[in-house]
Each structure stands twice: as structure tokens, then as C-alpha cells.
Amino acid sequence: MRLLGVFLVALTCISGGLGDGLKCTLKPADIPTSWIDMVDPCIKIMESQVKTEIEAAMTYLAMGAHFARDTINRPGFSKFFIESASEEREHAMKIIEYLLMRGQLTNDVSKLLKFPLKPIREEWNSGVEALADALNLEAQVTRSIREIITTCENPKSQPFNDYHLVDYLTSDFLDEQYKGQRDLAGKVSTLGKMMQTHGPLGEFLFDKKLLNGEV
């Protein structure tokens, strides 16, 4: 055992001295590239959408944190917005996974995250104001997805219609976006009416319904 300990210490010293000399490097595999057919304008706008989704997630996190403050104490709103942040983060992950499936992001995935990450704002005066901001945010995300579809359906620089991506975004993303926008619009309407009838108590009651999943 003592001899083994000496050997391990010696090996550690040698490793430290050699540094990068002991690193294992593998020659890149010679993989045909004929299957990689996404055009550059489509790739770039898809990568940009990752930023859009992450910034939306950051905004929802800011909303969730705001309503979780002891001075605000709206757990229903906080829960709703934290869950919304998770959905936006999942969207960013799905876009990254799609690009990887199509043979992209093989060199440096970290470049997607090299940009300032910040929410659109950090404080809201009321629950209805936050819900209205969320609706505007979702509408912005929807427009950016539709722009991707337009770009990838008919790139100006190259005659290539990416049918698969267009179908994927239409069925998986746009459908969820439109349903989410309608849900938020309904929440803004319901909360607005409750506050007209009950004043600040309306927001308190609406928060309880949000917490219990009743609205």
C-alpha cells in the first residue's frame, strides 16, 4: 500500500509537469457532409431565436421573483410565471436540439450564449400589468417564429425550401404560441373585470385561483 501511494504521488507530479502533453486528442471522424443541407440564412435566424427564447425566460423569471417578494406576496402569479420561464427555456433547448439533429452547432455551441441576458423589466405595478406584458412578449416571440418560417421557406440568397423545419415550427411552436396568447388574453380580461368589481381584492382572489390552477 505504501508503494502504491508513492507511485500515485509520483504520477500526479509527472502529470502536473507535463501539462497539456498528456492530453488525449482524437482525429476528427471523416463524416460525409452531403446530408447537411440547412442554408445559412435559416441557420442564423434559428440561432437568433435561441436568444429570443432565453430572454423571454429571463423576463418570466423576473416576474416570478417580483411576485414572490414578501412585500408583494402573490404566490399564484409567481408560480405561473416561473412555470412560463421553464417553458421558454424548453423552447430554446428544442431549437438547439433541432439544429444538432440537422448537423449544426458542431464547433462551438457556447457562442449561442455569448450575449447580454436581461429581462425586459424587473418590476410591475400590478398583476394585470405583468400579464399584459407577458401577452406582448408572447406576441413578439410568435412574430419571430413566423419570421423564421418565412426565411426558411424561401431564403433570398438560395433557392431552398426547408419543408421539414417549417412544418416543425408550425406544428410544435406556433400552435402552442397561439394557445398561450389566447390564455393570457383571457387572464387579462378576467383579472381586469375582477379588479373593476372588487378593487385590489380582485387581484388577491385571482392570485388564489392562479395558485390552485382554476384560471
Short mmCIF file of C-alpha atoms in Angstrom, two decimals:
data_model
loop_
_atom_site.label_atom_id
_atom_site.label_comp_id
_atom_site.label_asym_id
_atom_site.label_seq_id
_atom_site.Cartn_x
_atom_site.Cartn_y
_atom_site.Cartn_z
CA MET A 1 0.00 0.00 0.00
CA ARG A 2 2.85 2.38 0.84
CA LEU A 3 4.47 1.62 -2.53
CA LEU A 4 1.17 2.27 -4.31
CA GLY A 5 0.84 5.62 -2.53
CA VAL A 6 4.32 6.67 -3.62
CA PHE A 7 3.51 5.64 -7.19
CA LEU A 8 0.31 7.72 -7.24
CA VAL A 9 2.10 10.78 -5.85
CA ALA A 10 4.84 10.43 -8.45
CA LEU A 11 2.27 10.04 -11.23
CA THR A 12 0.48 13.19 -10.05
CA CYS A 13 3.71 15.16 -10.11
CA ILE A 14 4.57 13.90 -13.59
CA SER A 15 1.08 14.77 -14.85
CA GLY A 16 1.36 18.28 -13.45
CA GLY A 17 4.76 18.75 -15.01
CA LEU A 18 3.78 17.55 -18.43
CA GLY A 19 0.58 19.62 -18.52
CA ASP A 20 -1.03 19.53 -21.93
CA GLY A 21 1.40 16.87 -23.06
CA LEU A 22 -0.75 14.16 -21.52
CA LYS A 23 -3.98 15.32 -23.09
CA CYS A 24 -5.61 12.81 -25.39
CA THR A 25 -6.50 14.17 -28.80
CA LEU A 26 -8.53 12.28 -31.37
CA LYS A 27 -8.52 12.91 -35.06
CA PRO A 28 -11.95 14.15 -36.21
CA ALA A 29 -14.02 11.45 -37.85
CA ASP A 30 -14.30 11.64 -41.62
CA ILE A 31 -18.09 12.03 -41.86
CA PRO A 32 -19.72 12.85 -45.21
CA THR A 33 -21.44 16.24 -45.23
CA SER A 34 -23.91 15.62 -48.04
CA TRP A 35 -26.72 15.21 -45.50
CA ILE A 36 -26.17 18.69 -44.03
CA ASP A 37 -28.45 20.91 -46.11
CA MET A 38 -29.61 23.84 -43.98
CA VAL A 39 -28.87 27.17 -45.67
CA ASP A 40 -27.00 29.93 -43.88
CA PRO A 41 -29.86 32.49 -43.52
CA CYS A 42 -32.03 29.83 -41.92
CA ILE A 43 -29.27 28.71 -39.55
CA LYS A 44 -28.54 32.25 -38.37
CA ILE A 45 -32.16 33.16 -37.68
CA MET A 46 -32.67 29.87 -35.81
CA GLU A 47 -29.64 30.64 -33.66
CA SER A 48 -31.05 34.11 -33.03
CA GLN A 49 -34.31 32.54 -31.85
CA VAL A 50 -32.40 30.80 -29.06
CA LYS A 51 -31.57 34.25 -27.69
CA THR A 52 -35.19 35.36 -28.02
CA GLU A 53 -36.45 32.34 -26.08
CA ILE A 54 -33.85 32.72 -23.32
CA GLU A 55 -34.58 36.43 -22.91
CA ALA A 56 -38.28 35.57 -22.62
CA ALA A 57 -37.39 33.01 -19.95
CA MET A 58 -35.35 35.63 -18.08
CA THR A 59 -38.29 38.04 -18.16
CA TYR A 60 -40.65 35.42 -16.77
CA LEU A 61 -38.11 34.61 -14.05
CA ALA A 62 -38.02 38.31 -13.15
CA MET A 63 -41.83 38.32 -12.97
CA GLY A 64 -41.84 35.23 -10.78
CA ALA A 65 -39.26 36.72 -8.43
CA HIS A 66 -41.13 40.04 -8.27
CA PHE A 67 -44.41 38.48 -7.19
CA ALA A 68 -42.64 36.16 -4.73
CA ARG A 69 -41.34 39.13 -2.69
CA ASP A 70 -42.68 39.37 0.84
CA THR A 71 -43.81 42.92 0.08
CA ILE A 72 -45.87 41.70 -2.91
CA ASN A 73 -46.75 38.14 -1.83
CA ARG A 74 -48.67 36.85 -4.81
CA PRO A 75 -47.70 33.13 -4.88
CA GLY A 76 -50.16 32.32 -7.66
CA PHE A 77 -48.63 34.86 -10.03
CA SER A 78 -45.14 33.77 -9.02
CA LYS A 79 -45.90 30.11 -9.72
CA PHE A 80 -47.48 30.91 -13.09
CA PHE A 81 -44.55 33.00 -14.31
CA ILE A 82 -41.90 30.57 -13.04
CA GLU A 83 -43.65 27.79 -14.98
CA SER A 84 -43.74 30.07 -18.04
CA ALA A 85 -39.97 30.61 -17.69
CA SER A 86 -39.45 26.84 -17.76
CA GLU A 87 -41.50 26.59 -20.97
CA GLU A 88 -39.42 29.27 -22.70
CA ARG A 89 -36.19 27.59 -21.61
CA GLU A 90 -37.53 24.32 -23.01
CA HIS A 91 -38.23 26.05 -26.32
CA ALA A 92 -34.60 27.21 -26.51
CA MET A 93 -33.43 23.66 -25.80
CA LYS A 94 -35.71 22.26 -28.52
CA ILE A 95 -34.26 24.67 -31.08
CA ILE A 96 -30.71 23.70 -30.08
CA GLU A 97 -31.63 20.00 -30.31
CA TYR A 98 -33.15 20.56 -33.75
CA LEU A 99 -30.04 22.33 -35.03
CA LEU A 100 -27.89 19.49 -33.71
CA MET A 101 -30.13 16.96 -35.45
CA ARG A 102 -29.55 18.82 -38.72
CA GLY A 103 -25.77 18.73 -38.30
CA GLN A 104 -25.27 22.25 -36.95
CA LEU A 105 -23.53 23.58 -33.80
CA THR A 106 -20.70 21.07 -34.13
CA ASN A 107 -17.91 23.57 -33.48
CA ASP A 108 -18.88 25.88 -30.62
CA VAL A 109 -22.31 25.66 -29.00
CA SER A 110 -21.29 28.24 -26.38
CA LYS A 111 -21.41 31.02 -28.99
CA LEU A 112 -25.20 30.91 -28.71
CA LEU A 113 -24.95 32.19 -25.15
CA LYS A 114 -22.40 34.96 -25.69
CA PHE A 115 -24.79 37.87 -25.43
CA PRO A 116 -26.25 40.02 -22.62
CA LEU A 117 -29.04 38.19 -20.83
CA LYS A 118 -31.55 40.50 -19.21
CA PRO A 119 -35.32 40.72 -18.74
CA ILE A 120 -37.32 43.49 -20.39
CA ARG A 121 -38.01 44.90 -16.90
CA GLU A 122 -37.81 43.81 -13.26
CA GLU A 123 -40.79 45.40 -11.51
CA TRP A 124 -44.51 45.64 -12.20
CA ASN A 125 -47.20 47.80 -10.61
CA SER A 126 -49.90 45.14 -10.70
CA GLY A 127 -50.73 41.63 -11.77
CA VAL A 128 -52.74 42.80 -14.76
CA GLU A 129 -49.77 44.88 -15.95
CA ALA A 130 -47.50 41.83 -15.75
CA LEU A 131 -50.00 39.66 -17.62
CA ALA A 132 -50.31 42.32 -20.33
CA ASP A 133 -46.51 42.44 -20.64
CA ALA A 134 -46.46 38.64 -20.87
CA LEU A 135 -49.02 38.76 -23.69
CA ASN A 136 -46.95 41.34 -25.58
CA LEU A 137 -43.85 39.22 -25.02
CA GLU A 138 -45.55 36.11 -26.42
CA ALA A 139 -46.77 38.08 -29.44
CA GLN A 140 -43.18 39.18 -30.06
CA VAL A 141 -41.94 35.57 -29.84
CA THR A 142 -44.70 34.48 -32.24
CA ARG A 143 -43.67 37.13 -34.77
CA SER A 144 -40.06 35.99 -34.59
CA ILE A 145 -41.08 32.37 -35.20
CA ARG A 146 -43.17 33.42 -38.20
CA GLU A 147 -40.14 35.33 -39.49
CA ILE A 148 -38.08 32.13 -39.24
CA ILE A 149 -40.74 30.29 -41.24
CA THR A 150 -40.71 32.98 -43.93
CA THR A 151 -36.90 32.97 -44.10
CA CYS A 152 -36.54 29.19 -44.22
CA GLU A 153 -39.44 28.75 -46.62
CA ASN A 154 -37.89 30.99 -49.23
CA PRO A 155 -34.33 32.19 -48.48
CA LYS A 156 -33.42 35.15 -50.70
CA SER A 157 -29.84 34.04 -51.26
CA GLN A 158 -30.51 30.36 -52.02
CA PRO A 159 -33.45 28.56 -53.67
CA PHE A 160 -34.13 26.08 -50.87
CA ASN A 161 -37.43 25.45 -49.12
CA ASP A 162 -36.83 23.79 -45.75
CA TYR A 163 -40.17 21.96 -45.58
CA HIS A 164 -39.27 19.89 -42.54
CA LEU A 165 -38.27 22.85 -40.36
CA VAL A 166 -41.27 24.91 -41.47
CA ASP A 167 -43.61 22.05 -40.59
CA TYR A 168 -41.86 21.52 -37.24
CA LEU A 169 -42.14 25.17 -36.25
CA THR A 170 -45.75 25.42 -37.42
CA SER A 171 -46.98 22.34 -35.58
CA ASP A 172 -44.81 22.38 -32.44
CA PHE A 173 -44.21 26.08 -31.83
CA LEU A 174 -46.89 28.20 -33.48
CA ASP A 175 -49.75 26.05 -32.21
CA GLU A 176 -48.51 26.43 -28.63
CA GLN A 177 -47.89 30.15 -29.11
CA TYR A 178 -51.41 30.91 -30.30
CA LYS A 179 -52.98 28.87 -27.49
CA GLY A 180 -50.74 30.59 -24.95
CA GLN A 181 -51.64 34.04 -26.27
CA ARG A 182 -55.35 33.27 -26.04
CA ASP A 183 -54.89 32.02 -22.48
CA LEU A 184 -53.06 35.19 -21.44
CA ALA A 185 -55.65 37.41 -23.13
CA GLY A 186 -58.36 35.61 -21.17
CA LYS A 187 -56.46 36.08 -17.91
CA VAL A 188 -56.02 39.81 -18.57
CA SER A 189 -59.75 40.12 -19.27
CA THR A 190 -60.83 38.13 -16.19
CA LEU A 191 -58.46 39.92 -13.82
CA GLY A 192 -59.44 43.33 -15.21
CA LYS A 193 -63.12 42.63 -14.58
CA MET A 194 -62.44 41.30 -11.07
CA MET A 195 -60.50 44.45 -10.19
CA GLN A 196 -63.28 46.66 -11.58
CA THR A 197 -65.74 44.88 -9.30
CA HIS A 198 -63.62 44.23 -6.20
CA GLY A 199 -60.68 46.64 -6.48
CA PRO A 200 -57.35 45.39 -5.04
CA LEU A 201 -59.22 42.44 -3.52
CA GLY A 202 -59.84 41.24 -7.06
CA GLU A 203 -56.12 40.68 -7.63
CA PHE A 204 -55.87 38.79 -4.32
CA LEU A 205 -58.75 36.49 -5.30
CA PHE A 206 -57.35 35.99 -8.81
CA ASP A 207 -53.97 35.07 -7.31
CA LYS A 208 -55.64 32.32 -5.27
CA LYS A 209 -57.27 30.96 -8.41
CA LEU A 210 -53.91 31.01 -10.21
CA LEU A 211 -52.28 29.15 -7.35
CA ASN A 212 -54.96 26.45 -7.44
CA GLY A 213 -54.93 26.19 -11.24
CA GLU A 214 -58.52 27.43 -11.55
CA VAL A 215 -57.78 30.06 -14.21
#
